[in-house]
Coordinates of C-alpha atoms in Angstrom, one line a residue:
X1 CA -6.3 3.2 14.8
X2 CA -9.2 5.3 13.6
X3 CA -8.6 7.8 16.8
X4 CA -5.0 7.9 16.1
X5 CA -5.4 8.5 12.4
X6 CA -8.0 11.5 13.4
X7 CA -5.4 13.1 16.1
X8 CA -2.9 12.9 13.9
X9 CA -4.5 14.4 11.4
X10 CA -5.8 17.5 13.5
X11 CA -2.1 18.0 14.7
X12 CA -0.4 17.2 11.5
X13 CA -2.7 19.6 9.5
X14 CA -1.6 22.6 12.7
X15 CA 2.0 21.8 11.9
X16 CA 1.1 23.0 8.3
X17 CA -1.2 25.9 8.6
X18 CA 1.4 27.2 11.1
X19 CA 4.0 29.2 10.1
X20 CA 6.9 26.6 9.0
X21 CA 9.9 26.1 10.5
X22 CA 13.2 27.7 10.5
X23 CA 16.8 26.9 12.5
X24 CA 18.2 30.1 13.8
X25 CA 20.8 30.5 16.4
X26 CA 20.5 26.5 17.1
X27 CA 16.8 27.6 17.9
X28 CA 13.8 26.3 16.1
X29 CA 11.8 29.9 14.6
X30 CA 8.5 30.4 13.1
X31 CA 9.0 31.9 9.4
X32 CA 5.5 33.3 8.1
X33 CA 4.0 31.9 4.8
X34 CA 5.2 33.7 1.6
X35 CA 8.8 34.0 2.9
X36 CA 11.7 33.8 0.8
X37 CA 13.2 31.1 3.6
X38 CA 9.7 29.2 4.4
X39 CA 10.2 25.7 3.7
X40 CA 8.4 24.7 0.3
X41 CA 8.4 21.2 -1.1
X42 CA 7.7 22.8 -4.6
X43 CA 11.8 24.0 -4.1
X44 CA 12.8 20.2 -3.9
X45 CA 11.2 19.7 -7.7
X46 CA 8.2 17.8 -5.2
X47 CA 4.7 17.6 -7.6
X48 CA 1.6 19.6 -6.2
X49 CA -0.6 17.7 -3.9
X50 CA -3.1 18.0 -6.7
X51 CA -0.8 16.6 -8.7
X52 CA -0.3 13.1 -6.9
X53 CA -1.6 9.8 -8.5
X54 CA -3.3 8.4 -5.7
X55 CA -3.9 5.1 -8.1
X56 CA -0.5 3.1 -7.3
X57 CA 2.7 3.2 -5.0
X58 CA 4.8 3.9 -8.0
X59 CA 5.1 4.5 -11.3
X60 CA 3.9 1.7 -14.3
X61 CA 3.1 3.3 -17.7
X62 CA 2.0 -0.1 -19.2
X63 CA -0.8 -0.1 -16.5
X64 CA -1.7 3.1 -17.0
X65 CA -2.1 3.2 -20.7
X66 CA -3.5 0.0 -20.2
X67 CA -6.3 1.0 -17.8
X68 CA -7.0 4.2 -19.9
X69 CA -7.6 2.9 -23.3
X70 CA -10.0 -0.6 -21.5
X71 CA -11.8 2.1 -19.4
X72 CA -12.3 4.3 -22.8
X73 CA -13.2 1.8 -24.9
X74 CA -14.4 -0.8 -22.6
X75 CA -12.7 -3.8 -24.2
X76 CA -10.6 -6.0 -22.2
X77 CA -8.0 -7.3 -24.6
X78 CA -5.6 -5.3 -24.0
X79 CA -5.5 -5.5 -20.1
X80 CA -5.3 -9.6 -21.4
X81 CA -2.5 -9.1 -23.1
X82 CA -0.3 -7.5 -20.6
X83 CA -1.2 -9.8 -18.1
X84 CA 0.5 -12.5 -20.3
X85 CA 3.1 -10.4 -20.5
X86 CA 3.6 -10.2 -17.0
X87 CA 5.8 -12.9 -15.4
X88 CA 3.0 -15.0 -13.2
X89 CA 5.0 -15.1 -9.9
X90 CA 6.2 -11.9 -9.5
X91 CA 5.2 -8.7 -7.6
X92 CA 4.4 -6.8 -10.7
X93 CA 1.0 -9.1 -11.6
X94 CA -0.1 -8.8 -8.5
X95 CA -0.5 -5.3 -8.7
X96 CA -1.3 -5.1 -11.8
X97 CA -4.6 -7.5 -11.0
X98 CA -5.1 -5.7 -7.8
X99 CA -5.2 -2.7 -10.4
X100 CA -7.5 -3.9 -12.8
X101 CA -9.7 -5.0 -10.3
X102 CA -9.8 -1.9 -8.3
X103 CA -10.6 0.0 -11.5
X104 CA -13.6 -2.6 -12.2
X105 CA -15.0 -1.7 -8.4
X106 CA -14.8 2.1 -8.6
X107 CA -16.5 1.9 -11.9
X108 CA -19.1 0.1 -10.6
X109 CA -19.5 2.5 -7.3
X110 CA -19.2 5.6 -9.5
X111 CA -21.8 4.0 -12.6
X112 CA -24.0 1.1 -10.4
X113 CA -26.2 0.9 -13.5
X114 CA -29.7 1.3 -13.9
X115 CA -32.8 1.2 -17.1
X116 CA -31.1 3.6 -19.1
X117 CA -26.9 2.6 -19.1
X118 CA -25.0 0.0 -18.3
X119 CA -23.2 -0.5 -15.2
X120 CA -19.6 0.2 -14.8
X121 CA -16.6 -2.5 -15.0
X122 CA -18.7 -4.0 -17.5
X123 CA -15.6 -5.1 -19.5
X124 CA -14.6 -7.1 -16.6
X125 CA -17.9 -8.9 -17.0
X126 CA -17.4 -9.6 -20.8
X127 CA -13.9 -10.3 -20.3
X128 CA -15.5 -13.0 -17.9
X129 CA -17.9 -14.2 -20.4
X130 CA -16.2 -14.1 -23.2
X131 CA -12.7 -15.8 -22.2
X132 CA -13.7 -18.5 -19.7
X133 CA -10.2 -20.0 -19.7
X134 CA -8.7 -16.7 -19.5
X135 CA -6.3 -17.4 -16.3
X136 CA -5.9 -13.5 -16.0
X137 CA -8.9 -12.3 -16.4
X138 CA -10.7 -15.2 -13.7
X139 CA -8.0 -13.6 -11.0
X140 CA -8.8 -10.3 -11.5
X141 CA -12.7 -11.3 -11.2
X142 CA -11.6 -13.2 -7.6
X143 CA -10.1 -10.2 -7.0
X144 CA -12.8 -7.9 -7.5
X145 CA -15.5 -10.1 -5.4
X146 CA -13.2 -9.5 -2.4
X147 CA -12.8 -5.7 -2.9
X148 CA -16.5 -5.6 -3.4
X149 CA -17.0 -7.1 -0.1
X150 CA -15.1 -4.8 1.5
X151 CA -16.5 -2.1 -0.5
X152 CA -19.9 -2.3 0.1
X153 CA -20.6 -4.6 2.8
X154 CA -19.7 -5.0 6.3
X155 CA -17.9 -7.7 8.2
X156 CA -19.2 -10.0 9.9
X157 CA -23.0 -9.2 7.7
X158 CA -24.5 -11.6 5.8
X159 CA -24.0 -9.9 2.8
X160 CA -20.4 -9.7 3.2
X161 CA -20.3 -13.3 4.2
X162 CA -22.4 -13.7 0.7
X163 CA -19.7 -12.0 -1.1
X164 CA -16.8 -13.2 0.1
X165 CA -17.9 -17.1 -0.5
X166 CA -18.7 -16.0 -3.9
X167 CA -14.8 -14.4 -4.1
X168 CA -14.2 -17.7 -2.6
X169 CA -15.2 -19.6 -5.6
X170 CA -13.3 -17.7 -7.6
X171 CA -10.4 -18.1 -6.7
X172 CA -10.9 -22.1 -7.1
X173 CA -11.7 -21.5 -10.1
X174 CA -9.0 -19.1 -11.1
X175 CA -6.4 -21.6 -9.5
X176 CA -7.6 -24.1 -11.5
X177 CA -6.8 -22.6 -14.4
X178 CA -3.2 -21.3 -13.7
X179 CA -2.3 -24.6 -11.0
X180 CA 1.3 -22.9 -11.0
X181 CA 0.4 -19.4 -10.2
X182 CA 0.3 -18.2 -6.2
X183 CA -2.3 -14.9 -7.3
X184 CA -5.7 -16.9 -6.8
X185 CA -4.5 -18.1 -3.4
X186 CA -2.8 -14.7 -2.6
X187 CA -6.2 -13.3 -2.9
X188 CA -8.2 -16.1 -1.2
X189 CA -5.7 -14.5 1.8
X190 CA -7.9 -11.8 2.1
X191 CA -11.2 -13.9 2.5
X192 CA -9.4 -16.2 4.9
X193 CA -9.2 -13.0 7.0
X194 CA -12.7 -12.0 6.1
X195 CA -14.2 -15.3 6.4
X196 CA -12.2 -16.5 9.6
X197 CA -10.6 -19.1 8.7
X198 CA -9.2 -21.4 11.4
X199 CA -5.6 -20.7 12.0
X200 CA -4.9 -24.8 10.1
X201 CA -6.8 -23.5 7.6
X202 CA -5.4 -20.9 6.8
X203 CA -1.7 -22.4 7.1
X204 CA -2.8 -24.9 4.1
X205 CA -3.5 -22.1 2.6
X206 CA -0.5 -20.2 3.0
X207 CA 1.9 -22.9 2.3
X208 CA 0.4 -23.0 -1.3
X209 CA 1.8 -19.7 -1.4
X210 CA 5.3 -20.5 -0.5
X211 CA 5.2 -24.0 -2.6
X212 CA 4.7 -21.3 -6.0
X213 CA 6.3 -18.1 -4.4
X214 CA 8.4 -18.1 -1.6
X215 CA 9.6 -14.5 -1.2
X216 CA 6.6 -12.7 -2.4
X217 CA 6.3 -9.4 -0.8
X218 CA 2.4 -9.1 -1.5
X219 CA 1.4 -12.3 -0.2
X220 CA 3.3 -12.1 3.2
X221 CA 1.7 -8.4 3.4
X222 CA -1.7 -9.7 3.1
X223 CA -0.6 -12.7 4.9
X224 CA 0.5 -10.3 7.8
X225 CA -3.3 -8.8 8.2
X226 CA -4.5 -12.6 9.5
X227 CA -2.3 -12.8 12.2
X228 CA -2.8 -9.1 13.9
X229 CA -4.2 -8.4 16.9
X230 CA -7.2 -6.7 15.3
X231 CA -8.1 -10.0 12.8
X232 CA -7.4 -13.4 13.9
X233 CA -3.9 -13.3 15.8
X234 CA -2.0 -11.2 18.2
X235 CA 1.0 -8.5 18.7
X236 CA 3.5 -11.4 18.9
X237 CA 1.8 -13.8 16.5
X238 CA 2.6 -10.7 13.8
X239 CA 5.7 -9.6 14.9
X240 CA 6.5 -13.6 14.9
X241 CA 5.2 -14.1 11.2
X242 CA 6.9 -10.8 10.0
X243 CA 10.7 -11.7 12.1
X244 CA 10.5 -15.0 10.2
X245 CA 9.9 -13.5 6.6
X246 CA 12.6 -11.1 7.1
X247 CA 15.1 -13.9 8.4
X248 CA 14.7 -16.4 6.1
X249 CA 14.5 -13.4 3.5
X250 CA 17.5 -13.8 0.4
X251 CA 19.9 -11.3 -0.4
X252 CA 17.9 -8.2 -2.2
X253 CA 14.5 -9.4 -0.9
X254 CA 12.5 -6.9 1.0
X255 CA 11.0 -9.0 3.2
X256 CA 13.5 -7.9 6.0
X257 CA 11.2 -4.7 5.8
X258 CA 8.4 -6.9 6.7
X259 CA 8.8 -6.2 10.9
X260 CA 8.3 -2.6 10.1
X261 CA 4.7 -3.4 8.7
X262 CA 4.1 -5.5 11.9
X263 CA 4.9 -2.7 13.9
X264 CA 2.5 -0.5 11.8
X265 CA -0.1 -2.6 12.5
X266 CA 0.1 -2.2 16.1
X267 CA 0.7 1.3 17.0
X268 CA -0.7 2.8 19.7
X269 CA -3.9 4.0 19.5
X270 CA -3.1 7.2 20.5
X271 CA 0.9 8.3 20.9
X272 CA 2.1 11.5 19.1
X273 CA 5.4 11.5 20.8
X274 CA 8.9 11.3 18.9
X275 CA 9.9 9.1 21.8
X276 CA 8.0 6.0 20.4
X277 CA 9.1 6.4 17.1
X278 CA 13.2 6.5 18.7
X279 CA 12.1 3.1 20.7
X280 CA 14.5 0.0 20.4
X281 CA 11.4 -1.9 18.9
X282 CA 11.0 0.6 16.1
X283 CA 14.2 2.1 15.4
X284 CA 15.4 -1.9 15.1
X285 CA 12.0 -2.3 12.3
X286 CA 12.8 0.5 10.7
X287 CA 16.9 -0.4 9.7
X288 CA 15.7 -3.4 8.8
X289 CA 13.9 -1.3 6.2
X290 CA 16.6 0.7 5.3
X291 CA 19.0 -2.0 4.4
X292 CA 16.4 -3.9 2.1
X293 CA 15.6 -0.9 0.7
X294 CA 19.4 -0.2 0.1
X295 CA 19.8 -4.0 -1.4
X296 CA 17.2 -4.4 -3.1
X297 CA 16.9 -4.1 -7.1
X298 CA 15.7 -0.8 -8.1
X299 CA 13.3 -1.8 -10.3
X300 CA 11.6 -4.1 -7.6
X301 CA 7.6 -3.2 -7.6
X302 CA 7.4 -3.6 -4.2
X303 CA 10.6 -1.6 -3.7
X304 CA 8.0 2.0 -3.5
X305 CA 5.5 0.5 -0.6
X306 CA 8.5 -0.3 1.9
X307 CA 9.8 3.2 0.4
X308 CA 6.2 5.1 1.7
X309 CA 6.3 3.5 4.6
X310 CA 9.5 4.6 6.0
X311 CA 8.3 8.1 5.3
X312 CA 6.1 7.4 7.5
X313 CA 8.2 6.4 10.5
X314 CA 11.2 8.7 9.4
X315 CA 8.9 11.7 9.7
X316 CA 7.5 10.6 13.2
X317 CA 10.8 10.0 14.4
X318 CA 12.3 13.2 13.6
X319 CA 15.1 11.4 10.8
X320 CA 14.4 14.5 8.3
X321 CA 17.7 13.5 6.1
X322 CA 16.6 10.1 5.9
X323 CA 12.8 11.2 5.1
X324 CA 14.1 13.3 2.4
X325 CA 15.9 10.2 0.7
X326 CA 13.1 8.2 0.5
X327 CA 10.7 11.3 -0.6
X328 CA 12.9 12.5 -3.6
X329 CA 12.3 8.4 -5.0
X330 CA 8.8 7.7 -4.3
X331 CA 7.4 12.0 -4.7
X332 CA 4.4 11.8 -7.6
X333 CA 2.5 8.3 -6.2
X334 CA 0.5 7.8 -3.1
X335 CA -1.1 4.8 -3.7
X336 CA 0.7 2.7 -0.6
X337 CA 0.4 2.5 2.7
X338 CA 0.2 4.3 5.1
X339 CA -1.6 6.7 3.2
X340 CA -4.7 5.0 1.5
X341 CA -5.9 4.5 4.6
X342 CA -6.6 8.2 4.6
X343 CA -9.8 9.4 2.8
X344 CA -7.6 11.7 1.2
X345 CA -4.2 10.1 0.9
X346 CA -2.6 12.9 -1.7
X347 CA -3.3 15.2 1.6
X348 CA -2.0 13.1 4.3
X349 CA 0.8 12.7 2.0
X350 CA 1.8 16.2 1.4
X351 CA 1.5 16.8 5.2
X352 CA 4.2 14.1 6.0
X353 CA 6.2 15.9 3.1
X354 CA 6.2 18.8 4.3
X355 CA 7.2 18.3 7.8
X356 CA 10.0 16.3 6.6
X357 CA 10.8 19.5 4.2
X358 CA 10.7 21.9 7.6
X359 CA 12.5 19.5 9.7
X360 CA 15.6 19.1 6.8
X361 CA 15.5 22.9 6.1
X362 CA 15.6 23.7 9.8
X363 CA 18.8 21.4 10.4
X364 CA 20.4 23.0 7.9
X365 CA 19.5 21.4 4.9
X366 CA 18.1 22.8 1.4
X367 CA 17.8 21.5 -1.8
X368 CA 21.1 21.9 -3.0
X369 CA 22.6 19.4 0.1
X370 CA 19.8 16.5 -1.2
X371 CA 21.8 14.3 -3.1
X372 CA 19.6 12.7 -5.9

């Protein structure tokens, strides 16, 4: 994957920094920067790559005012109290933990600590201290020991290994506290995967998950990560796992998106032809997308990730229209795959964008045919 992500990079990047595209005389025509018909995402109301929030898929005010006022005043109450307002087994907690705890990490990378200040995500710690019982706050705290790990440490290294039984125990503890809620075993996912589990294992594990959530999105993405070929499991194992989410999936779920994230998962190491991205195998994923995306409830958090990723596949595959329809929902948030695996996602973003601007404008298209 790392070679593929580099290639495509180099030849994504040329796509850009060559003149862009133009459809002339059923002819594709280089138009040089700066002209009047020069495809711009800016004409499509699209915010400046600078612009992007690289922190989440999508948009959630309460977490954002949230994380700004504990990261200005370093008191955790409030991130408390929106947690318990947050219904404990839905999409929307997840990421909001996964989002408190990422905040905790960075904070900790960009302020380690030292003799003369604190270190950072020190409210985390006092949250910890001072609200034992807290169920929320004991989550996010599993959930930080795991991102830690894969932080700052390497698998397979003892210090990783140290970690990640230390993230381990947290996530007993945190279950403990909230017996009913799937989020300390939806993280103990990701240290199954670090840790190896053994495949019964990591079963018991996973039907604790469907006894308290059955269609979560989250868990059967981080649940999807065992079974590939690169952890623990195989090409079919994954495509297996994801085929059965999507067809025991209820109406409006959008888990019949999850074969698309299988397929991810396995691409090619290196293939930058269209022609992949037309396959049976793909094109099949990729409506199974398209129609959860097209059932499912709009305000559905998970609703933006399966959104970002058919960007992804659209773009490859040459479906501008289609690209452009999931652009004009998810444009202003990055945080999602497949971008953050990118060191700079709000780039690799833009890039995709922008192709998926020329290839609309040089079918014909322009901002007054996108329907909004």
């Amino acid at each position: 994957m790392e070679i593929l992500w580099v290639l495509m990079a180099v030849v994504m990047f040329g796509f850009v920094l060559l003149p862009v595209l133009r459809r002339r005389r059923g002819m594709i025509e280089q138009v040089p920067p700066g002209h009047p018909d020069a495809a711009d995402p800016a004409h499509y109301g699209f915010v400046r790559q600078e612009e992007l929030d690289v922190r989440m898929p999508g948009p959630d005010q309460d977490l954002l005012d949230v994380l700004d006022l504990v990261q200005r005043t370093q008191d955790y109450r409030a991130a408390s109290q929106l947690l318990v307002g947050t219904e404990a087994a839905g999409e929307l907690r997840w990421q909001r933990v996964q989002a408190f705890a990422g905040a905790a990490s960075l904070e900790l990378a960009q302020r380690p600590g030292g003799v003369s200040e604190s270190p950072g995500g020190q409210w985390l710690r006092v949250w910890r201290s001072e609200q034992p019982k807290d169920a929320g706050g004991a989550a996010i705290h599993a959930e930080f020991l795991v991102q830690q790990a894969w932080r700052t440490a390497t698998p397979g290294t003892d210090s990783f290994r140290i970690i990640m039984e230390e993230a381990r125990a947290a996530c007993g503890e945190a279950a403990l506290l909230a017996p009913d809620d799937p989020i300390p075993y939806i993280v103990e996912l990701s240290v199954a995967r670090g840790l190896a589990y053994p495949r019964a294992e990591f079963e018991q594990l996973w039907l604790k998950i469907l006894d308290r959530a059955p269609s979560h999105m989250g868990a059967h993405l981080a649940a999807l990560h065992y079974w590939c070929e690169k952890w623990h499991g195989s090409r079919e194992l994954a495509m297996s796992f994801a085929e059965a989410a999507a067809a025991r999936a209820p109406q409006g779920s959008l888990l019949a998106a999850m074969p698309l994230f299988a397929v991810f998962e396995h691409l090619p190491e290196v293939n930058l032809v269209s022609g992949f991205y037309q396959s049976e195998t793909v094109t099949k994923a990729m409506h199974g997308a398209l129609h959860a995306v097209h059932s499912a409830r709009a305000d559905d958090p998970m609703l933006a990730h399966v959104r970002h990723m058919l960007v992804f596949f659209l773009v490859r595959g040459e479906r501008w229209q289609e690209a452009m329809n999931q652009l004009i929902h998810i444009d202003g948030h990055v945080g999602a795959l497949p971008w953050t695996l990118s060191p700079d996602p709000a780039a690799e973003f833009a890039v995709y964008r922008a192709l998926a601007v020329a290839g609309y404008e040089a079918n014909g298209g322009s901002p007054a045919t996108l329907p909004h």
